[in-house]
Every structure is written in structure tokens, then in C-alpha cells.
XYZ file of C-alpha atoms in Angstrom:
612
model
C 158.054 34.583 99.226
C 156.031 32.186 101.206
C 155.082 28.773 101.605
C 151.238 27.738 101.617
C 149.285 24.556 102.551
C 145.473 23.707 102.248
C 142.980 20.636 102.609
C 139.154 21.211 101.354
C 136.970 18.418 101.683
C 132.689 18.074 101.514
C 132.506 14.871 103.181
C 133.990 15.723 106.376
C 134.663 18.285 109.277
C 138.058 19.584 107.837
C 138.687 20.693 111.590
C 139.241 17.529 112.564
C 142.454 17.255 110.534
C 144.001 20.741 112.539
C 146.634 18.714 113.475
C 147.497 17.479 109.899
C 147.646 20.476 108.660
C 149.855 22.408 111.602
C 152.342 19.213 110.326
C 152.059 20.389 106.701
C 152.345 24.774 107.943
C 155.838 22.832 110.010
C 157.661 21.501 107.159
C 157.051 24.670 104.950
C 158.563 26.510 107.869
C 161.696 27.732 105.718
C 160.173 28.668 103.319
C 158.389 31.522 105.199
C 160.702 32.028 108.687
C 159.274 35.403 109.591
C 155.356 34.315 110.371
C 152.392 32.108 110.109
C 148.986 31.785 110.205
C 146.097 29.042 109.735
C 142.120 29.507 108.776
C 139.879 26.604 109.570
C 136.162 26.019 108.654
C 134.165 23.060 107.954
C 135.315 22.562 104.496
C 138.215 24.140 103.962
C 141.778 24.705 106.383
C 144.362 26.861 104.774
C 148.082 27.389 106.647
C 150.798 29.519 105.786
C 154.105 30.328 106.429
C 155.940 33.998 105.331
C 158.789 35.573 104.839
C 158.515 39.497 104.955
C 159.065 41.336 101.929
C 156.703 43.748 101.299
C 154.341 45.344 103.980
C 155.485 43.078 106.943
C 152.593 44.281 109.215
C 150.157 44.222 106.706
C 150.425 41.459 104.796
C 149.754 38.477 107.279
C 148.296 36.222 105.824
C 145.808 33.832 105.051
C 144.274 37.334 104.664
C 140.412 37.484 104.769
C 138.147 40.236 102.991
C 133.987 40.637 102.898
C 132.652 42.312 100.100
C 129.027 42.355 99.611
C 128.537 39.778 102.324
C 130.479 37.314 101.040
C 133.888 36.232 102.472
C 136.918 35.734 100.471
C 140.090 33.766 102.078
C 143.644 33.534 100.282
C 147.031 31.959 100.943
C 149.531 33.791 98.862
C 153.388 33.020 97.744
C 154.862 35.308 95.204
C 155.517 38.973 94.050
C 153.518 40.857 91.924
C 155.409 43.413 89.784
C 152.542 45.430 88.620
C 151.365 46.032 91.779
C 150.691 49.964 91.333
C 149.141 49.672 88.353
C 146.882 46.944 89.165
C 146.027 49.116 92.626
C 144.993 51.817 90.592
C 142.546 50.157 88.280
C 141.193 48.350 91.117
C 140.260 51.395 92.944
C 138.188 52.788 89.898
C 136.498 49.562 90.289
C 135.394 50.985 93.681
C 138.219 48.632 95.757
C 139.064 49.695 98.926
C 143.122 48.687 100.313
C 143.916 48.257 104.089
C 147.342 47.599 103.448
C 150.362 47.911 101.009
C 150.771 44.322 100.866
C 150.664 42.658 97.024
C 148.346 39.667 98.866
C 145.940 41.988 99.070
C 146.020 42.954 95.616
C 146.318 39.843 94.494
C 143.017 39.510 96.666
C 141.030 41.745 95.153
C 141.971 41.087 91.550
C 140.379 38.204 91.701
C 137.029 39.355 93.472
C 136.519 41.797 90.828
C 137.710 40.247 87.956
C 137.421 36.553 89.056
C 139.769 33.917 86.585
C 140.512 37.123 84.162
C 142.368 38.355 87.024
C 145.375 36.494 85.413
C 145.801 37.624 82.263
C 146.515 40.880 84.449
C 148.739 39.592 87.077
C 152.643 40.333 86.026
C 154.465 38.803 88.625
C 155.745 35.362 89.781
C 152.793 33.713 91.966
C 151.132 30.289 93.546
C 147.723 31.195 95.504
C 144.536 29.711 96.622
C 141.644 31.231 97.123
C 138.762 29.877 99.454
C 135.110 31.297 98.455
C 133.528 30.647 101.699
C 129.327 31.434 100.560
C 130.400 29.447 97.515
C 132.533 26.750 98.556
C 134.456 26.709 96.412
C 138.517 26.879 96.143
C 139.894 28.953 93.018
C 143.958 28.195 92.674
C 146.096 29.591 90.105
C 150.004 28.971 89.079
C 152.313 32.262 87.426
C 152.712 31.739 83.554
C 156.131 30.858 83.241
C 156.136 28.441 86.388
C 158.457 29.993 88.632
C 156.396 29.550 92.353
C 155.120 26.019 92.856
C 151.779 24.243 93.318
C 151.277 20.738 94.128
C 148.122 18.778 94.604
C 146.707 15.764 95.385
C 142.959 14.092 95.927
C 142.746 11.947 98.981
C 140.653 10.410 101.238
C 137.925 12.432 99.806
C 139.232 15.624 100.008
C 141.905 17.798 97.970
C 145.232 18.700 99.502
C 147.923 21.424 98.081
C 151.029 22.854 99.187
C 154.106 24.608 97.641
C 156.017 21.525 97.866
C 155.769 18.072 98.027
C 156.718 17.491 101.402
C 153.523 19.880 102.458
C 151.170 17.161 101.132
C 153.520 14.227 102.319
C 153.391 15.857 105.400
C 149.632 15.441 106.151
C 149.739 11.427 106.239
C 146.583 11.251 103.671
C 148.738 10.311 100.766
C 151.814 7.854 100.756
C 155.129 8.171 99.846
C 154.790 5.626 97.066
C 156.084 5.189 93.831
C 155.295 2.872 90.675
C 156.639 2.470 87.179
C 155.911 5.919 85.878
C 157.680 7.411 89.347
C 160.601 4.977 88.190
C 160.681 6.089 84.670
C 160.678 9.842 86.272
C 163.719 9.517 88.495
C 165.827 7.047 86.349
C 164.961 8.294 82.677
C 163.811 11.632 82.526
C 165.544 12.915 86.086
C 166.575 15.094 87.399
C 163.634 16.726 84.875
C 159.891 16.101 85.123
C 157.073 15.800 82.845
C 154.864 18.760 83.266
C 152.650 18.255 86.053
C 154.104 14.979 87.724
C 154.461 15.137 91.347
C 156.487 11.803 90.875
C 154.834 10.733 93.935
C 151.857 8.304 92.821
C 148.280 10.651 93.266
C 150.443 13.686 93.847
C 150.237 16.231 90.717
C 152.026 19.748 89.578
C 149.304 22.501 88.783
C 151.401 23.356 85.063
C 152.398 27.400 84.569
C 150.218 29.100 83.268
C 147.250 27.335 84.594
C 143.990 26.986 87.140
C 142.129 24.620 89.045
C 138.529 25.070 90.817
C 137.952 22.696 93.183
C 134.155 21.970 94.354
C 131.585 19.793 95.861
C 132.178 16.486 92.871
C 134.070 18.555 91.156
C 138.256 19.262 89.957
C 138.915 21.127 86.717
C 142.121 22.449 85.812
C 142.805 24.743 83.042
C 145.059 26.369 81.040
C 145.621 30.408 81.037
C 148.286 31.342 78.832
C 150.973 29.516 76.719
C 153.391 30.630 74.217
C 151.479 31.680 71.016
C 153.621 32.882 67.572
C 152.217 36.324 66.420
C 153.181 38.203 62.726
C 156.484 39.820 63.465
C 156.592 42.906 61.635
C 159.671 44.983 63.580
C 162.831 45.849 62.407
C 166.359 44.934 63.742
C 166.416 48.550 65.668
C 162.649 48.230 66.656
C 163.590 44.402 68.269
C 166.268 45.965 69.794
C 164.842 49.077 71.282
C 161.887 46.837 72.183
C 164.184 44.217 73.982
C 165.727 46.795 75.730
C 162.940 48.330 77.454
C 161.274 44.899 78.185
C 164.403 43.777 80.001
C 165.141 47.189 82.113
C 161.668 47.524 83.155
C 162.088 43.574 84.091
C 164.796 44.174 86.051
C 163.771 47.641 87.292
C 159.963 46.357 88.912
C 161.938 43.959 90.449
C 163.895 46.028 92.607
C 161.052 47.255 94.126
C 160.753 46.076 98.211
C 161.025 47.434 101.579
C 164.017 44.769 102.482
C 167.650 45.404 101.027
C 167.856 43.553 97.296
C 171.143 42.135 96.447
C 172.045 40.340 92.837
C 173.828 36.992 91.821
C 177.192 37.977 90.085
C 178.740 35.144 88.102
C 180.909 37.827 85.401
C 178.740 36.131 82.551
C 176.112 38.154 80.238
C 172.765 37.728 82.232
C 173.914 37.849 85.779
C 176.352 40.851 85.124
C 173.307 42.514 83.098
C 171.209 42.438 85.922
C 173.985 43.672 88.284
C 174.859 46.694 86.333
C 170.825 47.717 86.098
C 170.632 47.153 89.523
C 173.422 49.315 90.577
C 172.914 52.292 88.493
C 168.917 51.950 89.767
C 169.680 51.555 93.191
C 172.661 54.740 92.506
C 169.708 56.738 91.829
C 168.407 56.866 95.577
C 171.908 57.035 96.936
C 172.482 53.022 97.553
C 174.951 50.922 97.070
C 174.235 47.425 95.490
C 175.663 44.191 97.228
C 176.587 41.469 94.988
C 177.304 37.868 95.630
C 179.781 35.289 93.785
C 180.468 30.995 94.062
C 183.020 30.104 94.004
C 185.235 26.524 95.000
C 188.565 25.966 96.635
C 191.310 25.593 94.185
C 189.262 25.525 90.683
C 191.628 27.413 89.192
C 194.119 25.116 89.601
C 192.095 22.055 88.096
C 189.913 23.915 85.565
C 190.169 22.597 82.446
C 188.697 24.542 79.430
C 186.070 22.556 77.318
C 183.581 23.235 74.127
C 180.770 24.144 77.272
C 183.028 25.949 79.444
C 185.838 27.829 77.896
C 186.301 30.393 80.642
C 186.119 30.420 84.311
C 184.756 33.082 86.277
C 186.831 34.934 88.819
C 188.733 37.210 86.788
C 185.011 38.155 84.861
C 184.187 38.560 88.294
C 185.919 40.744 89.647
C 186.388 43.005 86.581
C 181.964 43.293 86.656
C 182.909 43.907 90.990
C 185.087 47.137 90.196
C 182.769 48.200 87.180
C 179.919 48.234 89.098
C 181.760 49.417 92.720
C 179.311 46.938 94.296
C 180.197 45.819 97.683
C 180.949 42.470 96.454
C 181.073 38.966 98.451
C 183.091 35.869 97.196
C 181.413 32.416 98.696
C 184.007 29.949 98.453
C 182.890 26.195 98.922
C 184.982 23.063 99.868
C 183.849 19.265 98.596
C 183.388 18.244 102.221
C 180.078 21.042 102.095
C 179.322 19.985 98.720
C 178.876 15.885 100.116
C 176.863 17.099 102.655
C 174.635 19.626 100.550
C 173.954 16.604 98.299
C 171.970 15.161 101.081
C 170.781 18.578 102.115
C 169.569 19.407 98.720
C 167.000 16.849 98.563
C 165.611 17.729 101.640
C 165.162 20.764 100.020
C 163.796 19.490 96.689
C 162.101 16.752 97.902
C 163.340 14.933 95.429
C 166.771 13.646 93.832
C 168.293 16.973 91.949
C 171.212 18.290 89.831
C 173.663 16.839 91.936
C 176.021 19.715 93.208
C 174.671 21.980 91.044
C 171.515 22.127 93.274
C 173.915 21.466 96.684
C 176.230 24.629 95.914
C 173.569 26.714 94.841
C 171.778 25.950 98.873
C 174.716 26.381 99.977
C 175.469 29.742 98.732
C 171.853 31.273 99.374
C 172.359 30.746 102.957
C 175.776 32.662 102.943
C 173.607 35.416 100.893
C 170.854 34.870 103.505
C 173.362 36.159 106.053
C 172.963 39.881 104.649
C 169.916 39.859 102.580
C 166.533 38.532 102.218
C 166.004 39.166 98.085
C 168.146 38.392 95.089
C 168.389 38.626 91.794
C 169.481 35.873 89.424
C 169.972 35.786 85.613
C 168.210 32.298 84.858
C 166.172 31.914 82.030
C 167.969 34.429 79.525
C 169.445 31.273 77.793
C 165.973 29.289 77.208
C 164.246 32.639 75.856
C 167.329 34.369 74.060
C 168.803 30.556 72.476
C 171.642 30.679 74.486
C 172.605 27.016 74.205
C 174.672 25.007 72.818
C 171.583 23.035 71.262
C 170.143 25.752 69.759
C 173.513 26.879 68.517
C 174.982 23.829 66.763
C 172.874 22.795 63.832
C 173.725 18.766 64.395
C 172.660 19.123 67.866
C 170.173 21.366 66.862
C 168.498 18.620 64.286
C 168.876 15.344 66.435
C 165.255 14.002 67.179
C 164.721 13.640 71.233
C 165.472 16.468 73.828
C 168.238 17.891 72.984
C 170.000 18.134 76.956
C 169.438 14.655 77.891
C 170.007 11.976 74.661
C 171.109 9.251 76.807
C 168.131 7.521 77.536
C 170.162 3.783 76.331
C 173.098 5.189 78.698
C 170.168 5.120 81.236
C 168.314 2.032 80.886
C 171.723 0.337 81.376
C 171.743 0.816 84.679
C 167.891 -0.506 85.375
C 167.240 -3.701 86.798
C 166.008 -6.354 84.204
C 162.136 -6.445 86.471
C 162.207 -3.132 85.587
C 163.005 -2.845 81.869
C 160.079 -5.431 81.301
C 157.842 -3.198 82.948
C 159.144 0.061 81.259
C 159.732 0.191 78.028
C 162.020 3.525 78.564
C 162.152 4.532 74.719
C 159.125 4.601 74.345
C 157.939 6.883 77.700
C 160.812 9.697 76.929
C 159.434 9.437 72.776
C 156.142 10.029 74.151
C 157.150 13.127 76.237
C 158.773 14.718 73.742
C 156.030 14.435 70.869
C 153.505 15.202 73.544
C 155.740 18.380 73.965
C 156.048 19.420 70.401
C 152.116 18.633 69.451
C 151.990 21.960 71.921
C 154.188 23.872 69.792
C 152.108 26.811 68.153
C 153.707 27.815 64.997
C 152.294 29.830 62.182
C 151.781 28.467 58.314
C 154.867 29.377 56.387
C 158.332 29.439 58.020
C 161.253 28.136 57.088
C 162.829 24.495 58.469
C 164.620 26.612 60.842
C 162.199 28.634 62.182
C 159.874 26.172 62.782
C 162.466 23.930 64.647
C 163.691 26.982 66.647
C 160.169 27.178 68.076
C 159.787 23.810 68.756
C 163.433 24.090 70.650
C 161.975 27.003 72.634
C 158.781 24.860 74.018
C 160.906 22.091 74.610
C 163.450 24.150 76.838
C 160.614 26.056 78.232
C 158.623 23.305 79.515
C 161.329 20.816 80.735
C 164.995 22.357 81.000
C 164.252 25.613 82.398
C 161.249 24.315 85.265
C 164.267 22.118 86.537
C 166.484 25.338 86.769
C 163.511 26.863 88.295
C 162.214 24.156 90.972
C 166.007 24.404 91.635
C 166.014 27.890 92.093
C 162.665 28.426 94.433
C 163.590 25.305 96.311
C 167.463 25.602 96.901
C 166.732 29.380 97.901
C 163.588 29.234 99.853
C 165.427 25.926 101.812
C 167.600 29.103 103.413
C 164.844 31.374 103.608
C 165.979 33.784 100.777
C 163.487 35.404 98.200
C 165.295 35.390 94.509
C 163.966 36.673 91.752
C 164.815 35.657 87.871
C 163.428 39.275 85.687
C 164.280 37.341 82.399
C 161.186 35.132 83.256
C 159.075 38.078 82.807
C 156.045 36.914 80.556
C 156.308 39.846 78.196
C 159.783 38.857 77.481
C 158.969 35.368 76.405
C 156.123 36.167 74.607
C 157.851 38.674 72.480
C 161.204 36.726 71.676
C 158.940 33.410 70.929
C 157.856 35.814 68.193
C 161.387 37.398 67.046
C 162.953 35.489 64.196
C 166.285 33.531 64.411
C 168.058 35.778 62.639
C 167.960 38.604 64.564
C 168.845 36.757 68.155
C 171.490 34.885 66.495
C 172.930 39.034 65.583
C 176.471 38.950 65.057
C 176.344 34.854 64.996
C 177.170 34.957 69.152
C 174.712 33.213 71.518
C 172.116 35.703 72.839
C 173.569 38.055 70.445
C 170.261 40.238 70.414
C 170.265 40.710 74.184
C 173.804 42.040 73.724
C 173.462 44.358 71.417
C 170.263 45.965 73.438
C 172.191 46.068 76.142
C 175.517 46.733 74.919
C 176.096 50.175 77.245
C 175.432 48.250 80.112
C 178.616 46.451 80.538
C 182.270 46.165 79.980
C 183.002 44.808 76.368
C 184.536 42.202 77.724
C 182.121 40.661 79.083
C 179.339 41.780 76.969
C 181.178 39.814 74.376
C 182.708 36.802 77.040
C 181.244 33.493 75.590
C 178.485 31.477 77.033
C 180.271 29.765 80.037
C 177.627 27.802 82.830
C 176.654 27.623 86.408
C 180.252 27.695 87.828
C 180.971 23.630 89.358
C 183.618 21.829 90.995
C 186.605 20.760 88.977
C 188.567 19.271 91.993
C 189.384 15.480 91.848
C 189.065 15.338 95.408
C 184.909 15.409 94.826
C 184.443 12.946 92.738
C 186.829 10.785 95.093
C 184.499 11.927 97.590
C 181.001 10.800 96.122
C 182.791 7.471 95.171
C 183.229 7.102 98.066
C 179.762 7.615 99.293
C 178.550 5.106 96.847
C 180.626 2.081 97.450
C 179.672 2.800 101.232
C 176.308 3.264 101.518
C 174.788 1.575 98.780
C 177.745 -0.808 97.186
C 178.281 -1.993 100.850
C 174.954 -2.418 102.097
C 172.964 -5.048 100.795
C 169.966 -3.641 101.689
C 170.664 -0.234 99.784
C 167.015 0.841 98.165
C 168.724 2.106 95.540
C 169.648 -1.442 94.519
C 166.239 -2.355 94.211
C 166.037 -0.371 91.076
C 169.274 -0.233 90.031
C 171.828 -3.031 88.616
C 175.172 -3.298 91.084
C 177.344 -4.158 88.578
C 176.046 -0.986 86.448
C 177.071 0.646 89.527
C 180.732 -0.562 90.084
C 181.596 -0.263 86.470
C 180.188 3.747 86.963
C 182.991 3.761 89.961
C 185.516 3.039 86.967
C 183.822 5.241 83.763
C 186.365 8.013 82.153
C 184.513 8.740 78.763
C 182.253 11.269 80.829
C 179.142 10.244 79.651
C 176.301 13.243 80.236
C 173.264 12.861 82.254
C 171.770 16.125 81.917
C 172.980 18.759 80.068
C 176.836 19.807 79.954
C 176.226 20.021 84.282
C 176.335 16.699 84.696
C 178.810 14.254 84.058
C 180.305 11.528 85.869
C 180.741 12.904 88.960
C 177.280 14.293 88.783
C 175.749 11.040 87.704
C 177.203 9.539 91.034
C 175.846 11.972 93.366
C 172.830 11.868 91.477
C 172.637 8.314 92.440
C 173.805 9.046 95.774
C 170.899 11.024 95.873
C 168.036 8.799 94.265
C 169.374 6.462 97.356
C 169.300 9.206 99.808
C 165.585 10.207 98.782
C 164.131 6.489 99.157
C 165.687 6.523 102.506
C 164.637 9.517 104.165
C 161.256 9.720 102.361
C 160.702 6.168 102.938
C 159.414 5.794 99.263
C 157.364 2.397 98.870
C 158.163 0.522 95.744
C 155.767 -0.628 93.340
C 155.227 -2.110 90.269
């Protein structure tokens, strides 16, 4: 994976800004450790940063490539998964390859097959493409959203990057933020709406989606989105079908000239991936290397709940001698989780999932120690209805989004200026009937069905891009390439199609996925119930991020935080036992304190302006 940067602009020398834009190539550094490289013309300066996957020598990058006469520039961040195939009916085309890199592919996709090129591309992907005869800048986002793309239009020009801190980075656009950015952190965070950049003028390109940028001219479009189709196969055809979408997944995405290693948690999707991995890799004579988190004495303060009736270390290490991986336990202590907190939004670039997002950085750059690409299991719960909300028909019914039905809890803790300049119901209503008027249902299903559809948008457009700006950002922050196979399009597009009934097989959460699968694993934990990301149970952290509230923002008057936020909401959160969520079954009390922490952290060190 990579990190890129660009500024185009038609009413000025863009090589005057060189310097703005060796700033923006800087803070992407992580991102890409291994090399970097800047084009400059007169409209258009593009910067990147890599990290060496696939072809090191050959796939430096921006690349460049002439064909009849006219010069083609791209900055590239991703991994294509179809790169043979795509090869191979680009050389019938009459294409001609220099290298083995999947930029280059990606390249010439597009010169022969211009915006179709997409519909093509399997893979996970952010790139820009600079048409130098034409001037004009073609930029395109994967479908399911996993690599970034932000952009703004400033000072007469457009400016992208991979994350926000590229654009911040170039000085044309302020860190500022007004009522909506206020409404983003406080009501809907640590979510986002589609395409917010929080950031006033700073914008998300959605998945699935393409902008062309010219002279008077931004259009952004949309390439793909889930669509319901007729579903005509039986139980065993949905499972044999299942099956070989999610081993040839998995299996393409093994594929690199570095070492690949996978995330081992001992529940369903991590483990799945694991076993295909190993017996893959077994084939050629290698032995996989798995990782685990874990935290000092949870066992000893884990307490089983409805969300978490198991914890993980004996599933772990029963998957560890299944497998005969050569397995790594990553054991973190609070004092690392404080400080990730901090770390985490430096990362993110904005206020996150608390010390879910600060253990996850933390454990990619143990991983990063041995390997440069992992595999995670994320996603497999959004596309299969693993959740609790899709699972429990109350939950299941309630109007609003179904992780985060606190929005009163929230505007509790809002200054009164604020709350007469937000009305908060009525921004998170919006968002969510925006998000099911893009539901795409056919005429005729049942109650059920059509609900379980819109449940599937919802998740897919807000729950699962937070697990997966979490994901690129907490990962590529330690220079480590993971990859999620269950976000493979062709997955998503078929289960968005597959009826209730047969993923709910056997009544068990992702109970289709386990019965395609069901050779691949132990049966105990093919059949272990849903438990999430592992997290701290120790009393000793949420003593700790007390802590960090009463003394940097309860004890000093001039905490930005406090501008937004009521102190007295604060001090009676110091004292809360009910356990009132935030977001999801993640984040509790303890989490809604370091998120806090965090919000505070992030106006500091961004040095976010204020206004209403």
C-alpha cells in the first residue's frame, strides 16, 4: 500500500507550490516507508510515498506511460487481485508491460478502457490519474471503500491525498470546523456521513465512485452500489457458491513477493482466513505466521456479557496448534493503551474508537516487526449479518441506526450555544433516511427481507467504513499492508442477494459462512459464538483515562474540548456505572472517556478553529 498526494490547478504555475506539496509527500511518509517520488508540471504536481509489495523495482511510482503521443501520469495505493487476468486481456488489446507491478496495470486499464476500467478492477484501490495533452485528472475510489481519497477545492485549485492530514498539510485549506463538523464528532462519531472530510471544504470521494477534475469543471460519480438481483439458487448452490467466492477471496490475496502473515483472534472469520492461508501457503512448502492481542491480566477481570460471552486465548491457541502456524501473542498494558489513544489520532486524523483503534496501532507495529502484509477477517459480520442488530428482532425493528441509538445520551453533553445551533435529532434522522432512500430492493419481499436489506446498506455505508478507516489508518500508521478478503465485491454483491433464511442456517450468526466452510476449522470454533474485537477489561484503564480527563481538560480552563462540551456533563461521566454505549457494544464508558480524551487531543494538536 501507499500513500498519494496531488494539487491541479488552471489558474496558476502549480510549480510554485513544490514546497507544499513535498510537506503533504512528508506527512504520508508512513504510509509508504520504502520510497517516493513527485511529478510536477504547470497544472498538475502529484507526490507519493510506497511501501514495496509487489515488483519493488518496478513499480516506482508516480509511473508515467506515452501511448500514441499522449502522456499518461498515475499515483497509485492499493492491490489489485485480478491482476493476471486483467494483464492478459490487456495485451490482446495490443498493451505492452515494462514491469510486474499492479500500478502499471492499473495504468493501462484505464488508457484502454478509460472510466469502464472499473467495473473490471477487483482489488482494493485509491488512484489519480493525470492526462497531461488533456488536462485533465481522472480519480477513482475501490467499491467497497477500503483505500481512502480525500479532496478539497482551494485557492483555485483541487487538492487530494489519502488522508486528511495530506491536504491539511499543504496550508491551502484550514483546519476549521463549523456546526456540521460539530454534529460529526459529537453525534454521529466516531462514524461519518459518507463523504465528510469533517474538516469544513475537505470531502471523502464515496466507494464505489469517480471524480474528473478539469479546467471549470468537478464531477463526481457513482460506479457501483449494491443492487438486489432474482435469487434463484438453492441452499447447496448458495453454499457451494459462498464457498468458492470466499477461498478464491482469500486465495488472490495471498499473492505477493513479501512474506503474508494473518490476524488470529480464535473467532469464525479470522480463524477462516488462517486455516486457508496455511493449507495455501502448505502447498509451496511455507509455513504461515499468525498474530494474536492480547492484554495483561484479562482473564482475570473478564466478565462474560450478551456481546461477549467468550474470551479468546484458549480459541486461540486451539486455531495455533490446528493450523501449526508459527504463532505470536502481542500482549498490551493500559500504560500503551493511554498513550496509543493520543497516537491513534495522529494516525486517524481524527478522534476514533477509543482503544479499539489504539490497540489495534499498537499491535500492527509488533506485526510490522516480521511482516509487511496481513490478513484480517473484517467485514464478514456486515455482509454475512453477524450482529447482534441483525440478530435480535427488537433491535432489529427500532427506527435509527441500529449501533449508535444514543443520540439524547449525546446531546447531553453539548453546550447549550450549541444545541441552538444543532438541532441533533434532526441531522442523525436525516442521515439515516438519506441512507435508506439508497436502499435498492426489489417489488415483493417480505417485512423481513426488505428490512434485512435496508440493515445491510446501513452497516455497509456507516459501521463497516469506520472499521475500515480504522483498519487502513491504524495499519498503514506502522507501515503494514492488511488486507480484509471478505470485502471482496463479488462477495457483497452476491450475499446482498441471498435471502435471510439461508444466512441465518441453523439460526447461528453467519450460519451460511459456516456451513460453506465447515471443513475448514475445528468444530469448536466453527460453532464458537460471535464474540468482538478483543478490549481491555482491567479497572486499572478506565482509572487511567479518568485520570487523563480530570487533568487535562477538567483542570485546565482553557481545555478546547470545553468549548463544545458541558463540564458538569463531564464530571458526572467521571461517576457513570449504568455503561451507557457510544458506539456499538465497543464502546462503553471507558471508551466514551477516551473518546473524549481524544476529541480534546485532536483540537489541540490539529489546532481545529471553531465556528459557528
Amino acid at each position: 500500500m501507499c500513500g498519494i498526494a496531488g494539487e491541479i490547478a488552471f489558474s496558476y504555475d502549480v510549480r510554485a507550490h513544490r514546497e507544499n506539496l513535498l510537506r503533504m509527500q512528508k506527512v504520508l511518509a508512513p504510509r509508504g516507508p520504502d520510497q517516493q517520488g513527485l511529478y510536477l508540471s504547470e497544472q498538475a504536481g502529484l507526490a507519493h510515498r510506497r511501501l514495496c509489495v509487489i515488483d519493488p523495482a518496478g513499480g516506482r511510482q508516480p509511473m508515467r506511460r506515452v501511448v500514441d503521443g499522449k502522456g499518461y501520469v498515475i499515483v497509485y495505493n492499493g492491490e489489485l487481485y485480478n491482476t493476471g487476468e486483467l494483464r492478459a486481456a490487456l495485451r490482446r488489446e495490443g498493451a505492452r508491460f515494462t514491469t510486474r507491478s499492479d500500478t502499471e496495470v492499473a495504468l493501462l486499464s484505464y488508457l484502454y478502457w478509460g472510466e469502464d476500467c472499473l467495473q473490471r478492477l477487483n482489488g482494493i484501490f485509491a488512484f489519480a490519474v493525470w492526462e497531461e495533452e488533456a488536462r485533465r485528472l481522472f480519480a477513482a475510489r475501490d467499491r467497497i471503500g477500503v483505500k481512502p481519497f480525500f479532496f478539497a477545492e482551494a485557492g483555485g485549485g483541487l487538492l487530494f491525498a489519502s488522508e486528511l492530514k495530506g491536504i491539511l498539510a499543504h496550508g491551502a485549506v484550514p483546519p476549521v470546523i463549523d456546526r456540521d463538523g460539530v454534529a460529526e464528532i459529537l453525534l454521529m462519531g466516531p462514524g461519518r456521513t459518507p463523504g465528510c472530510g469533517v474538516f469544513r471544504d475537505i470531502r471523502e470521494l464515496c466507494p464505489g465512485s469517480f471524480l474528473t477534475y478539469e479546467k471549470n469543471s468537478l464531477r463526481v460519480r457513482r460506479y457501483w452500489k449494491l443492487t438486489d438481483q432474482p435469487f434463484t439458487d438453492t441452499f447447496a448452490q448458495c453454499v457451494e457458491k459462498t464457498r468458492f467466492l470466499v477461498l478464491d477471496a482469500i486465495e488472490r490475496q495471498l499473492v505477493s513477493d513479501v512474506p503474508v502473515c494473518t490476524f488470529l483472534s480464535g473467532g469464525l472469520d479470522s480463524s477462516l482466513i488462517s486455516s486457508v492461508a496455511s493449507r495455501y501457503l502448505a502447498k509451496q512448502g511455507k509455513e504461515l505466521t499468525t498474530f494474536s492481542v492480547g492484554y495483561r491480566d484479562n482473564e482475570k477481570y473478564f466478565k462474560k456479557s450478551k456481546f461477549q460471552p467468550s474470551s479468546d486465548p484458549a480459541y486461540i491457541r486451539l486455531m495455533a496448534e490446528y493450523l501449526k502456524s508459527d504463532h505470536h501473542d502481542v500482549i498490551l498494558d493500559t500504560p500503551q493503551l493511554v498513550q496509543g489513544l493520543y497516537d491513534a489520532v495522529n494516525a486517524r486524523d481524527l478522534p476514533g474508537m477509543a482503544d479499539v483503534d489504539a490497540s489495534l496501532l499498537l499491535f500492527c507495529r509488533e506485526i510490522k516487526k516480521e511482516g509487511t502484509v496481513a490478513l484480517s477477517g473484517e467485514c464478514a459480520d456486515e455482509i454475512f449479518g453477524g450482529y447482534p442488530w441483525y440478530r435480535d428482532p427488537e433491535i432489529r425493528a427500532r427506527y435509527g441506526f441500529p449501533w449508535a441509538q444514543t443520540t439524547d445520551y449525546r446531546l447531553g453533553f453539548l453546550r447549550d450555544e450549541w444545541t441552538e445551533v444543532i438541532d441533533g435529532r434532526a441531522y442523525v434522522d436525516r442521515r439515516y433516511r438519506q441512507t435508506l432512500a439508497d436502499v435498492d430492493r426489489l417489488p415483493g419481499l417480505s417485512a423481513t427481507e426488505r428490512r434485512m436489506k435496508e440493515m445491510m446498506v446501513l452497516n455497509f455505508q456507516w459501521f463497516m467504513q469506520t472499521l475500515l478507516d480504522r483498519k487502513d489508518r491504524m495499519s498503514m500508521a506502522a507501515g503494514l499492508e492488511v488486507r480484509v478478503p471478505f470485502c471482496d465485491w463479488r462477495i457483497a454483491e452476491y450475499l446482498y442477494t441471498v435471502p435471510w433464511e439461508y444466512k441465518d442456517y441453523n439460526h447461528t450468526e453467519k450460519g451460511l459462512l459456516r456451513e460453506a466452510m465447515k471443513d475448514y476449522l475445528p468444530r469448536k470454533v466453527l460453532w464458537r459464538k460471535k464474540s468482538p474485537y478483543p478490549k481491555t477489561h482491567h479497572p486499572a484503564y478506565r482509572a487511567a483515562v479518568e485520570r487523563e480527563l480530570r487533568e487535562k481538560i477538567l483542570g485546565d480552563p482553557d481545555a478546547p474540548l470545553l468549548q463544545l462540551v458541558k463540564r458538569e456533563a463531564l464530571e458526572r461521566l467521571l461517576t457513570e456505572t449504568t455503561g451507557t454505549p457510544w458506539y456499538g457494544q465497543l464502546m462503553n464508558t471507558p471508551q466514551t472517556i477516551a473518546y473524549l480524551v481524544q476529541v480534546d487531543f485532536w483540537l489541540r494538536r490539529y489546532r481545529v478553529q471553531i465556528v459557528s
